[in-house]
Short mmCIF file of C-alpha atoms and ligand atoms in Angstrom, two decimals:
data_model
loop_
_atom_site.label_atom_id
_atom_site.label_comp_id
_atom_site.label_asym_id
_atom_site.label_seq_id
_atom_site.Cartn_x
_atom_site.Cartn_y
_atom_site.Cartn_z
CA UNK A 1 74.81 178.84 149.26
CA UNK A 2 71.63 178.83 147.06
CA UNK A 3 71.53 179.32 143.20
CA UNK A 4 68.30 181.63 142.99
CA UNK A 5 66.98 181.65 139.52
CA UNK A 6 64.54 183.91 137.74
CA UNK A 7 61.82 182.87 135.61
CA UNK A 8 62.13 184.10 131.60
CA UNK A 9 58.87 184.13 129.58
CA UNK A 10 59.32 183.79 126.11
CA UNK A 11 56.84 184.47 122.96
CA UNK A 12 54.99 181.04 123.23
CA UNK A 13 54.79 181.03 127.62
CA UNK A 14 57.77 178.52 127.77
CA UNK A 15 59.40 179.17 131.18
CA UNK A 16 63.05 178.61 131.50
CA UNK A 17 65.21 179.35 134.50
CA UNK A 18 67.06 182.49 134.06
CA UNK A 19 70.72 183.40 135.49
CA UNK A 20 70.57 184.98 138.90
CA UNK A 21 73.23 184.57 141.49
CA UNK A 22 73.49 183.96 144.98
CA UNK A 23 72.67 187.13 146.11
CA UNK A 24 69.20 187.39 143.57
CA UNK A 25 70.82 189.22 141.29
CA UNK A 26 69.97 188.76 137.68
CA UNK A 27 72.52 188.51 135.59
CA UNK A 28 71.73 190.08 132.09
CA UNK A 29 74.68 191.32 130.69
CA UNK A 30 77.79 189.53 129.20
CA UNK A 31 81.13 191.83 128.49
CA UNK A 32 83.40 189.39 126.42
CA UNK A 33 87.10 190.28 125.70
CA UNK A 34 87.90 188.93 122.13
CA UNK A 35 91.66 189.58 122.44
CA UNK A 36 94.26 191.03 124.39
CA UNK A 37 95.73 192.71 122.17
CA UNK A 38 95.93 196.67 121.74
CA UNK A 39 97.62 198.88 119.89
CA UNK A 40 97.94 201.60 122.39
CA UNK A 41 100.25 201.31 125.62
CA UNK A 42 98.22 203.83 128.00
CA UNK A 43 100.72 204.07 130.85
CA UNK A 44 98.28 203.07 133.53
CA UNK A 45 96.97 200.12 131.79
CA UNK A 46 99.98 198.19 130.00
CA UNK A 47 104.00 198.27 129.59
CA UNK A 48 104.92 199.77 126.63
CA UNK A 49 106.59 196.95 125.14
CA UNK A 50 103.28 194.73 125.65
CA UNK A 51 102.65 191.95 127.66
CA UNK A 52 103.04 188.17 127.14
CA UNK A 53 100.32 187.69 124.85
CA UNK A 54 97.62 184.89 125.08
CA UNK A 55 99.28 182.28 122.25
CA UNK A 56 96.52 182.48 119.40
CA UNK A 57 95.32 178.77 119.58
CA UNK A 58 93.80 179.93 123.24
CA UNK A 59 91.52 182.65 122.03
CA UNK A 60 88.12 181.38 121.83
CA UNK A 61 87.24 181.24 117.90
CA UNK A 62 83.97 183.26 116.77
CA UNK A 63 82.45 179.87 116.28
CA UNK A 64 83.18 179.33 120.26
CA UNK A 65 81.85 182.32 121.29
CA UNK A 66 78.83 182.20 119.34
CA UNK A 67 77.64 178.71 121.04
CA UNK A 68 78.62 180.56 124.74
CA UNK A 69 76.23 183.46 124.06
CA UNK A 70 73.85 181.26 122.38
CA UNK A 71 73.85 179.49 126.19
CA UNK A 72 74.15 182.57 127.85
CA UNK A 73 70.96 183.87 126.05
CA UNK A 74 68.96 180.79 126.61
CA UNK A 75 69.27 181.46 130.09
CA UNK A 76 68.47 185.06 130.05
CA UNK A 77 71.34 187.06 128.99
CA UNK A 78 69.99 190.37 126.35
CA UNK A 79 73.39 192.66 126.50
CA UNK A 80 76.86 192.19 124.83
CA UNK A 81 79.85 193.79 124.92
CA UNK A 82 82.39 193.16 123.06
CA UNK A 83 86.01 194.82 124.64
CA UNK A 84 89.52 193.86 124.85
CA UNK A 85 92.55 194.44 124.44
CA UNK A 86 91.46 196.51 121.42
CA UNK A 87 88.80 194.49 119.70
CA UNK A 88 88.96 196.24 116.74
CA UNK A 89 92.62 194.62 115.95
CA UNK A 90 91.26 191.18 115.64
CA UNK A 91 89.77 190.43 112.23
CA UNK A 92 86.52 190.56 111.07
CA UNK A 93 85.01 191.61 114.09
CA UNK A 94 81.69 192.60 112.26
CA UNK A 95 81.19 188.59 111.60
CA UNK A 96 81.38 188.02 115.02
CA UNK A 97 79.19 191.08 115.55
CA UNK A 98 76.98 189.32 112.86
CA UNK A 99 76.93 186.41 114.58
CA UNK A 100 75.84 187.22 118.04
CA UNK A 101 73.34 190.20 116.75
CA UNK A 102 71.20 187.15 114.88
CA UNK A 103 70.99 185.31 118.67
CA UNK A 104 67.32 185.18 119.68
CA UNK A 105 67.15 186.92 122.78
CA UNK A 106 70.20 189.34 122.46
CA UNK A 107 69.12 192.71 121.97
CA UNK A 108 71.95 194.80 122.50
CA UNK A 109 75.77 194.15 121.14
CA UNK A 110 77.89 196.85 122.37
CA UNK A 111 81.86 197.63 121.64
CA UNK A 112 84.46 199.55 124.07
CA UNK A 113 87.20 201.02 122.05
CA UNK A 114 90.25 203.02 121.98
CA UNK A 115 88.21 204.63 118.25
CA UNK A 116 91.82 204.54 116.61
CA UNK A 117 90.46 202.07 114.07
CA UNK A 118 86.66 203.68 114.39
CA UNK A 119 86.55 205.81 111.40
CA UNK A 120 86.78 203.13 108.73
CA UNK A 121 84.67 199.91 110.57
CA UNK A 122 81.95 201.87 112.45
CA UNK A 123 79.49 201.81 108.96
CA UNK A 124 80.36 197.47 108.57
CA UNK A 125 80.38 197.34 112.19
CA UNK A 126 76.55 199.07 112.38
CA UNK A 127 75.22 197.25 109.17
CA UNK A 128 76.59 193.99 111.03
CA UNK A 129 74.28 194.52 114.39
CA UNK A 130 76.36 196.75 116.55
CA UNK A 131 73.83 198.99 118.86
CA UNK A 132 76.46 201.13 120.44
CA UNK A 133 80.01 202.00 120.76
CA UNK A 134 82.37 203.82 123.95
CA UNK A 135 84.96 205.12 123.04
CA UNK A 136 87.81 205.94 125.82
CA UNK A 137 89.51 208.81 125.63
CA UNK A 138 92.09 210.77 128.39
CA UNK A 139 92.93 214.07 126.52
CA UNK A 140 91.66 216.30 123.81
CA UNK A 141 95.38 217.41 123.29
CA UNK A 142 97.32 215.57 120.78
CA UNK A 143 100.76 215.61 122.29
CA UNK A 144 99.37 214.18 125.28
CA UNK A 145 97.36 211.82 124.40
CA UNK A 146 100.77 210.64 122.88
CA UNK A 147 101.92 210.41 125.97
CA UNK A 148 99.57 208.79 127.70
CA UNK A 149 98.90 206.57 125.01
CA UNK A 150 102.27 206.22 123.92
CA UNK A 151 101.38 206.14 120.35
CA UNK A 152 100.15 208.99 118.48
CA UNK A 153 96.41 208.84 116.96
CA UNK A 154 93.67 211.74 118.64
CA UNK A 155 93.16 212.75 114.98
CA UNK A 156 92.32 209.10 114.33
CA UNK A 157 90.26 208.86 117.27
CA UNK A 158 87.65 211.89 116.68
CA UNK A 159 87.72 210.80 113.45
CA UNK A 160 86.20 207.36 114.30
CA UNK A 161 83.54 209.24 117.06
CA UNK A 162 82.40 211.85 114.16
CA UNK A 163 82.29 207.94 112.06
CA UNK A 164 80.07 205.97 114.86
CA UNK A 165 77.95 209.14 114.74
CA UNK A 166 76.81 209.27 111.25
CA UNK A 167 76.55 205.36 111.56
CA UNK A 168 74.10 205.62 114.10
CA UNK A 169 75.70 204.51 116.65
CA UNK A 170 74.95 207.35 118.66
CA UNK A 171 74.90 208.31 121.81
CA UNK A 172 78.25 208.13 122.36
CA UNK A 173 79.88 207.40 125.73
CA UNK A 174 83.00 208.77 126.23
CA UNK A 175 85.58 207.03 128.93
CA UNK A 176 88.00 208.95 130.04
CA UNK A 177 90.08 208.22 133.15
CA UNK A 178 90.52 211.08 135.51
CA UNK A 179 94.33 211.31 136.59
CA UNK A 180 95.91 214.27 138.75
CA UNK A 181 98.73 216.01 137.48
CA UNK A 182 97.68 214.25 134.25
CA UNK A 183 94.48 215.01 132.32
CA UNK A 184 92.68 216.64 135.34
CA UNK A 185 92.86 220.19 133.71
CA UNK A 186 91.24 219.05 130.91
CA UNK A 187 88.09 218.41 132.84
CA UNK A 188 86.13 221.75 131.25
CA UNK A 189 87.31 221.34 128.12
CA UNK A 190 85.25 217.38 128.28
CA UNK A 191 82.64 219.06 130.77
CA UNK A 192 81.87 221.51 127.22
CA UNK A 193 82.31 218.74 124.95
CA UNK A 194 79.25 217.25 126.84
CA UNK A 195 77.36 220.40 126.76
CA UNK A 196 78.11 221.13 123.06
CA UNK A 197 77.53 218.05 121.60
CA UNK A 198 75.43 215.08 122.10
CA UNK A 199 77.73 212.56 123.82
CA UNK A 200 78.40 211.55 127.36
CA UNK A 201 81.64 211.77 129.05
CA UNK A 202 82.45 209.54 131.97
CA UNK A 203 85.39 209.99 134.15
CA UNK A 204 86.63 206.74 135.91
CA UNK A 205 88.17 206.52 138.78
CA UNK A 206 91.58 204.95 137.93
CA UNK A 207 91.93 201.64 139.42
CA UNK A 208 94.86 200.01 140.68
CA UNK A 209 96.64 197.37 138.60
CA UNK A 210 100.21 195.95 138.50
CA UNK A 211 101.16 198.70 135.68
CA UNK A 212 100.30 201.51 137.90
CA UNK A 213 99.96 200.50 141.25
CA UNK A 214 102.83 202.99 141.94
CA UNK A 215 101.13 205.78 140.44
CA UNK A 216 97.89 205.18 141.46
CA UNK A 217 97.56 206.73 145.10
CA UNK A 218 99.19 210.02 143.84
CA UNK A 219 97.00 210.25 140.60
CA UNK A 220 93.60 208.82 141.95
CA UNK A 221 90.90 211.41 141.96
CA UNK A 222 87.81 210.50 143.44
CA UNK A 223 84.63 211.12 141.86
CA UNK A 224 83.16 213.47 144.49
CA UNK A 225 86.04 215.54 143.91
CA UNK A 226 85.90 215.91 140.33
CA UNK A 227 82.32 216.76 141.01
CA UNK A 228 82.81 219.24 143.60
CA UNK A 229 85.47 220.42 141.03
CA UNK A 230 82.31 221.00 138.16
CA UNK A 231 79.74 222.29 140.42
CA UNK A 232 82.14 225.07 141.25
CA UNK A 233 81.63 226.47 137.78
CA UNK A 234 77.96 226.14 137.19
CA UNK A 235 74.68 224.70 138.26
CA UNK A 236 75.74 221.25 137.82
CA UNK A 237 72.60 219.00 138.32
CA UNK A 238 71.91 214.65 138.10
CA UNK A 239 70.29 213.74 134.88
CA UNK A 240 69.33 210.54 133.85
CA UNK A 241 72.02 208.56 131.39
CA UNK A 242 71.54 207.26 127.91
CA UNK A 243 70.58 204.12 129.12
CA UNK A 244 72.41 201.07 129.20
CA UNK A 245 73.79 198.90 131.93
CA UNK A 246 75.90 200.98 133.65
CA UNK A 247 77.43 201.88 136.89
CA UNK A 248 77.53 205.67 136.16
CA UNK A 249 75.63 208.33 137.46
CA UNK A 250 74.90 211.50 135.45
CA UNK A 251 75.37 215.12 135.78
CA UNK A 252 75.06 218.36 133.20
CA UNK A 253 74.56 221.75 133.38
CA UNK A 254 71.42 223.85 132.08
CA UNK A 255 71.07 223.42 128.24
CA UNK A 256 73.62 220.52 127.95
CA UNK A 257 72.98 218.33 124.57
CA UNK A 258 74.94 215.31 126.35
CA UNK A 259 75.60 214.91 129.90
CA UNK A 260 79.06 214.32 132.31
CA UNK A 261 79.18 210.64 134.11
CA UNK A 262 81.00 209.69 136.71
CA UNK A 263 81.83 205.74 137.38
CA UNK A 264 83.60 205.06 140.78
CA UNK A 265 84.51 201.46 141.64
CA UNK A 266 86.61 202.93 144.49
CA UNK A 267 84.51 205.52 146.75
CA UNK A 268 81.11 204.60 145.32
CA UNK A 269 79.24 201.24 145.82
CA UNK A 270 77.46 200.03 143.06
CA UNK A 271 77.85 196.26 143.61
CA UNK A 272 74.52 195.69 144.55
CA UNK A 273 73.01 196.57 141.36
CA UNK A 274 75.77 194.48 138.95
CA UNK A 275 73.60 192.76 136.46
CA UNK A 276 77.35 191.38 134.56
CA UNK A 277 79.97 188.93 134.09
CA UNK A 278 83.14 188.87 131.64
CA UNK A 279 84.07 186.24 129.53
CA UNK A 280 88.14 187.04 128.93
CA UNK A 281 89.78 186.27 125.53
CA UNK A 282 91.09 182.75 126.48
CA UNK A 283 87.54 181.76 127.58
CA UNK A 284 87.39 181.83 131.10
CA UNK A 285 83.98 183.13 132.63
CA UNK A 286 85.23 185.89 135.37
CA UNK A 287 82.20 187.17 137.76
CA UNK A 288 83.73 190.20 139.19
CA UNK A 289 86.22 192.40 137.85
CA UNK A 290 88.46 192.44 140.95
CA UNK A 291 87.76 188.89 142.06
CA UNK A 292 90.04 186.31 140.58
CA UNK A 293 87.98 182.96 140.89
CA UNK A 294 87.23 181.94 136.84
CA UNK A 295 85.40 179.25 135.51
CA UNK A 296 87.37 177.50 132.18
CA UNK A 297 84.77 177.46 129.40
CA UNK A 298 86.89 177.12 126.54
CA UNK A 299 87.74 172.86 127.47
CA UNK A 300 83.51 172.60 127.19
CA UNK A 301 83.78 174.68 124.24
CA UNK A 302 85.86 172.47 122.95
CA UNK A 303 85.29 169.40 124.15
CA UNK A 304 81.85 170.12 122.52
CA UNK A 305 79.67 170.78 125.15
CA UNK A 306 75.41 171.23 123.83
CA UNK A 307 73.47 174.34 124.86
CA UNK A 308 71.74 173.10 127.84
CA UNK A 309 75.33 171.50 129.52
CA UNK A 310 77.11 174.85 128.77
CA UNK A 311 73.51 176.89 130.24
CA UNK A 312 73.67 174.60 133.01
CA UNK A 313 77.63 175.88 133.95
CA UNK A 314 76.80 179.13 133.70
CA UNK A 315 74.12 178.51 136.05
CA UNK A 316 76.60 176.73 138.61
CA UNK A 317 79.09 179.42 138.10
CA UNK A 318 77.04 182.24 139.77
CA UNK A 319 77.36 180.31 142.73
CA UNK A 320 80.90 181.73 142.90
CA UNK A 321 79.78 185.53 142.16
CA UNK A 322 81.23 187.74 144.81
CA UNK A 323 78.76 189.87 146.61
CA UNK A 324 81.02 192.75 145.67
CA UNK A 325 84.48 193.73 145.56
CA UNK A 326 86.75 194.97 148.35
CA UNK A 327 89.00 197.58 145.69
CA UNK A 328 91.60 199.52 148.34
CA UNK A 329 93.70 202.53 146.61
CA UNK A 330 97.15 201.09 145.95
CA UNK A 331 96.19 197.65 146.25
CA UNK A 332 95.82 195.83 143.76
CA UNK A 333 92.72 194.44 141.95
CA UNK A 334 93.81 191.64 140.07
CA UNK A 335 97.04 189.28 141.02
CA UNK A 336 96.30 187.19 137.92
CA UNK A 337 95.13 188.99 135.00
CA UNK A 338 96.04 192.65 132.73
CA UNK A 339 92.88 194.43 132.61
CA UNK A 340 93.72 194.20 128.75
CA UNK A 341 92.93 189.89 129.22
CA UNK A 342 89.62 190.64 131.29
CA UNK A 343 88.28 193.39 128.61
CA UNK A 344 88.05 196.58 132.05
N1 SAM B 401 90.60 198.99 124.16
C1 SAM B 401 89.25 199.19 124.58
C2 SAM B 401 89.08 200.59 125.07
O1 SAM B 401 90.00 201.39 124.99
O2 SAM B 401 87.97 200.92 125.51
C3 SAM B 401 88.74 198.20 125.62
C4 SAM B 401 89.65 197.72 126.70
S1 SAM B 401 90.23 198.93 127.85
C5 SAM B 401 91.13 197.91 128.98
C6 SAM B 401 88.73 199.32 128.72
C7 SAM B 401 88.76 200.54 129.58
O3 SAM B 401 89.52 200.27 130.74
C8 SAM B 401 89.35 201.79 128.95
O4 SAM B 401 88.43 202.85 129.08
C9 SAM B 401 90.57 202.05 129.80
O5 SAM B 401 90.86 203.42 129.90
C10 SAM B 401 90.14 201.46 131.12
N2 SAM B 401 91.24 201.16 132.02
C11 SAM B 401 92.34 200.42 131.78
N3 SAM B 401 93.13 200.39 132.88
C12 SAM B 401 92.49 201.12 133.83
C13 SAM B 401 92.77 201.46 135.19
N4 SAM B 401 93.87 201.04 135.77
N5 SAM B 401 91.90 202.22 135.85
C14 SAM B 401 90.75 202.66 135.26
N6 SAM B 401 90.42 202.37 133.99
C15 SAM B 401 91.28 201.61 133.29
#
């Protein structure tokens, strides 16, 4: 297999080789899980009495992942995300936040959340670099979001979007996995949220993992259906998105401030376009989702590895990027990892 590189320009015409893997894909875009921890237990995502946690002295420090994106920028990398577990439960995430925002060559630092913690760190989190925030969110009905989530906390949650709002952390993306039987009646009640307000609502296809691979064949709704299921009330037309990196397509009816998304890793192909690779929170570099070949960062980390030796593994590791994934209803995508360790 070849490593195919691209070339990156900077301000004074230095060329430097930038990440692309095997299949000529550049790689841009760096999703980093900075702990495992959450304090939800959505039922399709995690048991509700946890998981065996990553022990503490494994989690890369902020220090460590500073010197990783520093690498990963030098060799072309402009997007963050920072994701989880719920990142906003480890400490002083707007230092990290800090940190990578001041990295020449990074011009976008992102953050998934579950927004229960949203309403008091979105202003620090903004004033420390953050460019945008997702928030994911199954129901707009208290008692079952309770029950999905296992833990109460909507109030909470619209709290913190109204919060990332008036930060300026707008547009919001919404994330909101699409379950039958479960949430799929709310799907006019987000459809109007979209219309009425500036934010965009993705539903997900719900993938299969250990905690749900039960579930998943009787809950799955595919994203064709859920759009069939909007286009029956209105003249539902594609729009483009907010922007970003993402796999979603866009949809809204006439007038709509925001727009409806739809992101399907099951019926829909987007490999061809991924631009990404995950970092998980005990430093191994992941380059698909679904595909459970890693590369161990964290002994170069700390074993002190310099920019250019660290660039120069990230370069190797693309080698080993899938040229997509093979996701199956009720199989599952991951025999190794939570989707709370790889950040989803
Ligand atoms: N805690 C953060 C959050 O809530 O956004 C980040 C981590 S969470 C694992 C990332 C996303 O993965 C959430 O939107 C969650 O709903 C989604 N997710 C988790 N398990 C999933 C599954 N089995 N199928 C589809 N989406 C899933």
């Amino acid at each position: 297999m070849v490593a195919h590189t691209i070339d990156l320009i900077d301000g004074i015409g230095t060329r430097e080789r930038g990440l692309a893997d095997a299949f000529a894909r550049p790689i841009t875009y760096l999703r980093i899980s900075v702990t495992d921890r959450c304090n939800l237990r959505c039922t399709y995502c995690m048991p509700e009495s946890g998981l065996p946690w990553i022990a503490k002295a494994e989690i890369l420090s902020y220090e460590e992942i500073e010197r990783l994106v520093r690498a990963a920028a030098s060799v072309g990398v402009r997007s963050i995300r920072l994701t989880g577990g719920e990142p906003l439960v480890r400490r002083d995430l707007a230092e990290l936040v800090a940190r990578i925002a001041r990295i020449d060559g990074i011009d976008d630092v992102a953050l998934s959340t579950n927004g229960l913690l949203l309403a008091e760190l979105a202003r620090p989190l903004a004033e420390a670099g953050l460019t945008r925030v997702n928030v994911s969110l199954d129901t707009l009905r208290p008692d079952r979001f309770a029950a999905i989530a296992r833990r109460p906390g909507l109030e909470r949650v619209l709290a913190g979007i109204d919060a990332a709002i008036d930060a300026g952390l707008g547009p919001i993306k919404i994330n909101c996995v699409a379950m039958r039987g479960v949430n799929d009646d709310e799907l006019f009640d987000f459809a109007e949220l979209a219309r009425t307000r500036r934010v965009f609502v993705r539903f997900i296809e719900m993938m299969p993992v250990v905690e749900n691979v039960g579930d998943q064949v009787d809950q799955y709704i595919a994203a064709s259906e859920l759009l069939d299921r909007l286009r029956a009330t209105g003249d539902l037309q594609e729009v483009a998105g907010p922007g970003g990196n993402g796999p979603a397509r866009y949809f809204a009816f006439p007038g709509a401030r925001g727009a409806i998304g739809v992101i399907s890793p099951l019926s829909h192909d987007y490999c061809d376009r991924c631009n990404r690779v995950r970092l998980t929170a005990d430093g191994h570099l992941r380059l698909c989702l679904f595909g459970d070949r890693e590369i161990d960062f964290r002994t170069p980390l700390r074993r002190g590895a310099s920019e250019a030796e660290l660039a120069a593994l990230l370069h190797g590791a693309m080698l080993i990027k899938p040229e997509r994934h093979h996701l199956r209803l009720g199989e599952l995508s991951s025999r190794m990892r939570a989707f709370s360790e790889i950040g989803g």
